[in-house]
Amino acid sequence: MPTEIDRTLREGIAAIKAGDKETGREKLLKVIEMDELNEQGWLWLSAAVTDRDERIICLENVLTINPDNETAKKGLRKLGASLPERKPVAPEPEQEDKPVITHGGAPAHDGIDEIESWRKGLYERPADDAPVDRKVARSRRRVERRKAKALAQAKAAAEEPPAEDRDLLDLVNAWGAAVILQRQEVRAEVRMGDFGRVLVSIAAAVVIAGIIGVLTLLLQSAVGAGPQAQLEAFAAQFEAESGTPLGLDTSSAAATAVIGGVTAFSAAIGVLLTVTVYASCVQLACRWLGGDGDFIHTWGAMAIGSIAGQLVALVPNVLSIFFPLAVVGVVLAAFYQLAINMVAVSTAHTDFGLARAFLALIAGSILLMVFVCVGVFCLSFAIGALGAAA
């Protein structure tokens, strides 16, 4: 009959496959508490923990138990970690010399004190340090180096408000946090993966784009550089060359309303398509780079990044209308927008740092350009074929 360890292991694996990593982690930690040399327990725990260093520890423990486990080897290579040195397996000592876990396994929650106690206890060993201890134990020095990072992440996670306690005001706070590159607040919002809240961010990005488009039009018209001035110049040139008056009254309220409406609509649609299509390309790149977030997470992150980016670019864009040298500020704002998107995308995928987020954004841009070029080519070919047929 299946033992309690077997049942708990199966439950943990099933939870992970179902997407419930938290439950799976708890089950697998119980397995390791009961049998700290459980190879499958450590292997599946590496898929349940979220920290890169913890995954490396789990996979290294698999290889210390079974140095021939190819899955663990592949996992370490993918994480960029070196394989642990293979040592000959010594005969197991008496039961009392086995490694001991003094704090009863994993903490019940992610509190800082509990994690520290658990980590200290997990790697405590008897004083005589039998050969099997060296096989299972992690280096004390490596644990101490990683503990500071793990505790900092635990502290940050403890400061995140629970997902169910976040309201729309918290969503607005996340938009502002993206502007000043506060990753923790953005992560708390993005990791919810709530479709409705993502739509709110998309709608806000579209509305902001429309408002900024109209504002820019009005300011350009004030200095004689807007679409109205361009239409007037075109009409004057046409009348001078053809002698036929067009009768365009670009100064009328109706013309202003039409031009303003078209400007706002085009700006809003541009943001909507950019956020949605570009987010799709970035998501493909993220999956290729090992990201575990779905499209909703990436879409929501890109929507928040779009809002923050538009707000950051507003002032330099307005100044560039009146002061040509302010275009330098526009360029700097573009780089800052890239930083905002890097922060946003890094929150959508576990273990994603800024470097991989940057690569995902670049790869997504390349994919987007490829799709656009292919689409334009196909459209041109279709139009040419229809023209030839006519």
XYZ file of C-alpha atoms in Angstrom:
390
model
C 0.000 0.000 0.000
C 1.153 3.547 -0.673
C 2.842 5.131 2.292
C 2.046 8.598 3.599
C 5.158 9.879 1.847
C 3.971 8.454 -1.483
C 0.494 9.926 -1.071
C 1.819 13.352 -0.099
C 4.298 13.281 -2.991
C 1.539 12.459 -5.483
C -0.646 15.234 -4.064
C 2.190 17.743 -4.354
C 2.974 16.766 -7.947
C -0.707 16.933 -8.881
C -1.009 20.407 -7.340
C 1.994 21.675 -9.312
C 0.657 20.242 -12.564
C -2.663 21.951 -11.837
C -0.867 25.288 -11.447
C -1.199 25.528 -7.646
C 2.486 25.905 -6.804
C 1.879 27.093 -3.251
C -0.022 23.931 -2.287
C 2.490 21.811 -4.171
C 5.374 23.451 -2.314
C 3.765 22.775 1.064
C 3.123 19.113 0.185
C 6.651 18.550 -1.092
C 8.229 20.190 1.943
C 6.251 17.735 4.085
C 7.670 14.904 1.975
C 11.224 16.166 2.499
C 10.557 16.622 6.208
C 9.606 12.942 6.399
C 12.305 11.742 3.980
C 15.054 14.269 3.325
C 16.686 11.923 0.772
C 13.559 11.771 -1.391
C 14.874 12.392 -4.893
C 11.496 13.096 -6.510
C 10.523 15.399 -3.661
C 13.546 17.633 -4.224
C 13.130 17.474 -8.004
C 9.497 18.569 -7.988
C 10.182 21.141 -5.267
C 12.520 22.856 -7.741
C 9.459 23.478 -9.920
C 7.429 24.879 -7.025
C 9.836 27.401 -5.496
C 10.085 30.843 -7.087
C 13.624 31.919 -6.250
C 16.416 30.978 -8.661
C 18.889 30.181 -5.884
C 16.366 27.939 -4.144
C 15.790 26.070 -7.407
C 19.527 25.564 -7.741
C 19.714 24.215 -4.180
C 16.860 21.773 -4.872
C 18.434 20.513 -8.106
C 21.860 20.187 -6.492
C 20.280 18.145 -3.709
C 18.770 15.864 -6.367
C 22.228 15.305 -7.839
C 23.832 14.673 -4.465
C 21.223 11.974 -3.920
C 21.395 10.654 -7.509
C 24.310 12.061 -9.557
C 22.872 10.475 -12.733
C 19.569 12.389 -12.715
C 19.537 13.966 -16.189
C 16.506 16.167 -15.473
C 18.316 17.886 -12.616
C 21.438 18.308 -14.752
C 19.438 19.949 -17.533
C 17.703 22.204 -15.014
C 21.004 23.415 -13.561
C 22.414 24.081 -17.025
C 19.315 26.064 -17.935
C 19.738 28.152 -14.775
C 23.391 28.758 -15.622
C 24.669 26.898 -12.558
C 27.584 24.487 -12.477
C 27.026 20.839 -11.655
C 28.078 19.806 -8.145
C 31.255 17.788 -7.841
C 30.520 14.094 -7.972
C 31.846 12.236 -4.959
C 31.916 8.493 -4.273
C 29.006 7.354 -2.196
C 30.082 6.103 1.195
C 28.133 3.482 3.136
C 25.321 4.963 5.165
C 26.173 5.312 8.860
C 23.929 4.453 11.702
C 20.502 6.066 11.899
C 21.566 8.497 14.622
C 24.241 9.981 12.336
C 21.777 11.022 9.657
C 21.279 14.717 8.984
C 18.696 16.207 11.263
C 16.147 18.890 10.548
C 15.757 20.645 13.843
C 12.915 23.022 13.035
C 10.359 20.625 11.669
C 10.600 21.327 7.928
C 9.282 24.313 6.043
C 7.706 27.374 7.662
C 3.955 27.637 7.671
C 4.186 30.971 5.865
C 6.767 33.301 4.345
C 7.612 35.222 7.500
C 11.221 36.286 7.844
C 11.929 34.627 11.197
C 10.406 31.331 10.086
C 12.421 31.221 6.874
C 15.644 31.999 8.725
C 14.947 29.304 11.323
C 14.016 26.785 8.669
C 17.113 27.476 6.605
C 19.403 27.241 9.642
C 17.807 24.006 10.757
C 17.726 22.496 7.288
C 21.473 22.566 6.978
C 22.472 21.707 10.565
C 24.491 18.499 10.734
C 25.922 16.320 13.523
C 29.346 17.259 14.791
C 31.088 14.130 13.439
C 29.951 14.999 9.849
C 29.739 11.489 8.409
C 30.308 10.979 4.626
C 26.592 10.828 3.903
C 26.301 14.263 5.520
C 28.686 15.683 2.948
C 26.578 14.054 0.274
C 23.343 15.711 1.328
C 24.415 18.901 3.114
C 24.906 22.171 1.280
C 28.021 24.203 1.899
C 27.568 26.456 4.928
C 29.330 29.285 3.138
C 27.028 29.103 0.095
C 23.953 29.008 2.293
C 25.073 32.106 4.180
C 25.626 33.979 0.908
C 22.181 33.118 -0.356
C 20.350 33.564 2.918
C 20.600 37.355 2.825
C 18.962 37.457 -0.608
C 16.250 34.978 0.402
C 15.419 36.936 3.547
C 15.255 40.202 1.588
C 12.829 38.616 -0.869
C 10.776 37.200 1.991
C 10.596 40.641 3.572
C 9.474 42.164 0.284
C 6.856 39.452 -0.188
C 5.589 39.974 3.345
C 5.112 43.661 2.609
C 2.957 42.959 -0.451
C -0.752 43.386 0.280
C -2.744 40.174 -0.215
C -4.264 39.908 -3.682
C -7.813 39.801 -2.364
C -7.258 43.065 -0.445
C -6.227 45.119 -3.483
C -8.829 47.558 -4.794
C -8.884 49.959 -7.750
C -6.944 52.545 -5.764
C -4.113 50.024 -5.474
C -4.266 49.633 -9.249
C -3.803 53.387 -9.680
C -0.938 53.256 -7.175
C 0.696 50.597 -9.351
C 0.573 52.992 -12.318
C 2.365 55.624 -10.265
C 4.823 53.063 -8.903
C 5.815 52.150 -12.460
C 6.688 55.794 -13.133
C 9.263 55.780 -10.321
C 10.359 52.191 -11.023
C 9.021 50.681 -7.770
C 9.001 47.059 -8.844
C 7.437 45.658 -5.673
C 4.138 47.534 -6.034
C 3.963 46.756 -9.747
C 4.652 43.065 -9.054
C 1.854 42.900 -6.482
C -0.575 44.130 -9.151
C 0.734 42.208 -12.149
C 0.981 38.847 -10.367
C -2.759 38.954 -9.646
C -3.408 38.166 -13.307
C -6.922 39.617 -13.053
C -8.419 40.037 -16.541
C -10.858 42.751 -15.452
C -8.129 44.862 -13.847
C -5.993 44.460 -16.961
C -8.874 45.814 -19.057
C -9.084 48.814 -16.714
C -5.381 49.502 -17.304
C -5.842 49.109 -21.064
C -8.803 51.499 -21.041
C -6.836 54.021 -18.984
C -3.895 53.813 -21.404
C -6.221 54.396 -24.373
C -7.992 57.359 -22.725
C -4.701 58.954 -21.679
C -3.366 58.560 -25.226
C -6.461 60.275 -26.646
C -6.250 63.164 -24.187
C -2.534 63.655 -24.824
C -3.184 63.536 -28.578
C -5.757 66.343 -28.397
C -3.568 68.375 -26.030
C -0.618 68.055 -28.400
C -2.812 69.116 -31.334
C -3.982 72.250 -29.531
C -0.457 73.224 -28.532
C 0.865 72.631 -32.042
C -1.947 74.749 -33.487
C -1.040 77.540 -31.059
C 2.440 77.770 -32.593
C 1.259 77.178 -36.167
C 2.671 73.687 -36.516
C -0.359 71.460 -36.147
C -2.463 69.544 -38.704
C -4.599 72.637 -39.294
C -1.552 74.634 -40.360
C -0.457 71.768 -42.587
C -3.882 71.642 -44.260
C -3.847 75.381 -44.796
C -0.398 75.205 -46.380
C -1.536 72.342 -48.619
C -4.654 74.249 -49.703
C -2.649 77.387 -50.470
C -0.117 75.446 -52.531
C -2.854 73.591 -54.418
C -4.716 76.797 -55.218
C -1.509 78.524 -56.353
C -0.540 75.698 -58.686
C -3.978 74.805 -60.056
C -5.824 78.066 -59.757
C -8.762 76.144 -58.276
C -9.822 77.089 -54.757
C -10.402 74.104 -52.472
C -12.592 76.046 -50.092
C -11.059 74.386 -47.008
C -11.997 76.252 -43.864
C -9.607 74.707 -41.379
C -10.286 77.452 -38.861
C -13.927 76.485 -38.382
C -15.107 74.773 -35.216
C -16.292 71.773 -37.238
C -12.898 71.323 -38.876
C -11.170 71.650 -35.513
C -13.497 69.065 -33.989
C -12.933 66.634 -36.866
C -9.171 67.030 -36.775
C -9.135 66.721 -32.984
C -11.355 63.650 -33.080
C -9.218 61.948 -35.708
C -6.071 62.769 -33.734
C -7.487 61.410 -30.474
C -8.871 58.286 -32.164
C -5.639 57.503 -34.009
C -3.592 57.989 -30.828
C -5.925 55.761 -28.806
C -6.037 53.007 -31.432
C -2.271 53.208 -31.786
C -1.788 52.617 -28.062
C -4.364 49.810 -27.998
C -2.725 47.972 -30.899
C 0.761 48.604 -29.578
C -0.011 47.321 -26.098
C -1.946 44.267 -27.301
C 0.085 43.190 -30.334
C 3.436 44.093 -28.813
C 2.487 42.316 -25.576
C 1.747 39.183 -27.633
C 5.190 39.347 -29.243
C 6.867 39.987 -25.888
C 4.981 37.046 -24.366
C 6.310 34.746 -27.102
C 9.811 36.005 -26.377
C 9.325 35.543 -22.625
C 8.221 31.941 -23.072
C 11.264 31.321 -25.249
C 13.470 32.782 -22.514
C 11.900 30.562 -19.847
C 9.242 32.870 -18.418
C 6.372 31.213 -16.577
C 3.783 34.015 -16.755
C 0.848 33.814 -19.151
C -0.390 36.423 -21.638
C -2.637 38.105 -19.058
C 0.360 38.798 -16.816
C 2.431 40.196 -19.683
C -0.515 42.149 -21.099
C -1.232 43.725 -17.736
C 2.438 44.584 -17.241
C 2.665 46.210 -20.671
C -0.537 48.178 -20.025
C 0.880 49.565 -16.777
C 4.140 50.311 -18.575
C 2.239 52.143 -21.330
C 0.446 54.384 -18.836
C 3.657 55.202 -16.981
C 5.549 55.750 -20.230
C 2.979 58.202 -21.564
C 3.050 60.185 -18.331
C 6.848 60.329 -18.342
C 6.985 61.452 -21.994
C 4.270 64.116 -21.618
C 6.432 66.979 -20.326
C 9.376 66.603 -22.769
C 6.974 66.190 -25.711
C 5.139 69.399 -24.768
C 8.398 71.290 -24.280
C 9.689 70.128 -27.674
C 6.761 71.934 -29.355
C 7.976 75.277 -28.056
C 11.708 74.603 -27.675
C 13.378 72.495 -30.399
C 16.317 71.652 -28.134
C 13.889 69.895 -25.794
C 13.982 66.972 -28.232
C 16.912 65.763 -26.112
C 14.414 65.309 -23.292
C 12.202 63.282 -25.630
C 15.102 60.920 -26.336
C 15.880 60.565 -22.629
C 12.195 59.913 -21.937
C 12.271 57.114 -24.521
C 15.117 55.418 -22.646
C 13.236 55.869 -19.382
C 10.163 54.281 -20.991
C 12.336 51.288 -21.858
C 13.385 51.050 -18.199
C 9.721 51.196 -17.155
C 8.825 48.354 -19.515
C 11.789 46.324 -18.276
C 10.560 46.680 -14.696
C 6.985 45.850 -15.725
C 7.870 42.734 -17.746
C 10.226 41.460 -15.032
C 7.263 41.381 -12.621
C 5.137 39.243 -14.945
C 7.450 36.217 -14.879
C 8.991 34.468 -11.896
C 12.812 34.555 -11.891
C 12.862 37.277 -14.556
C 15.436 39.942 -13.840
C 15.924 43.178 -15.735
C 18.415 41.584 -18.132
C 16.008 38.920 -19.364
C 13.186 41.456 -19.460
C 15.350 43.639 -21.712
C 16.055 40.691 -24.014
C 12.334 39.867 -24.130
C 11.462 43.442 -25.121
C 14.106 43.486 -27.859
C 13.053 40.072 -29.172
C 9.405 41.154 -29.031
C 10.231 44.266 -31.068
C 11.976 42.138 -33.683
C 8.997 39.771 -33.864
C 6.638 42.729 -34.202
C 8.675 44.181 -37.075
C 8.730 40.801 -38.815
C 4.955 40.429 -38.494
C 4.399 43.974 -39.774
C 6.698 43.462 -42.756
C 5.053 40.164 -43.643
C 1.604 41.722 -43.247
C 2.466 44.708 -45.455
C 3.955 42.421 -48.087
C 0.893 40.162 -48.125
C -1.450 43.156 -48.283
C 0.502 44.738 -51.141
C 0.544 41.444 -53.006
C -3.211 41.024 -52.549
C -3.919 44.576 -53.741
C -1.681 44.051 -56.768
C -3.405 40.779 -57.598
C -6.842 42.382 -57.341
C -5.706 45.275 -59.545
C -4.369 42.911 -62.167
C -7.574 40.888 -62.111
C -9.661 44.037 -62.577
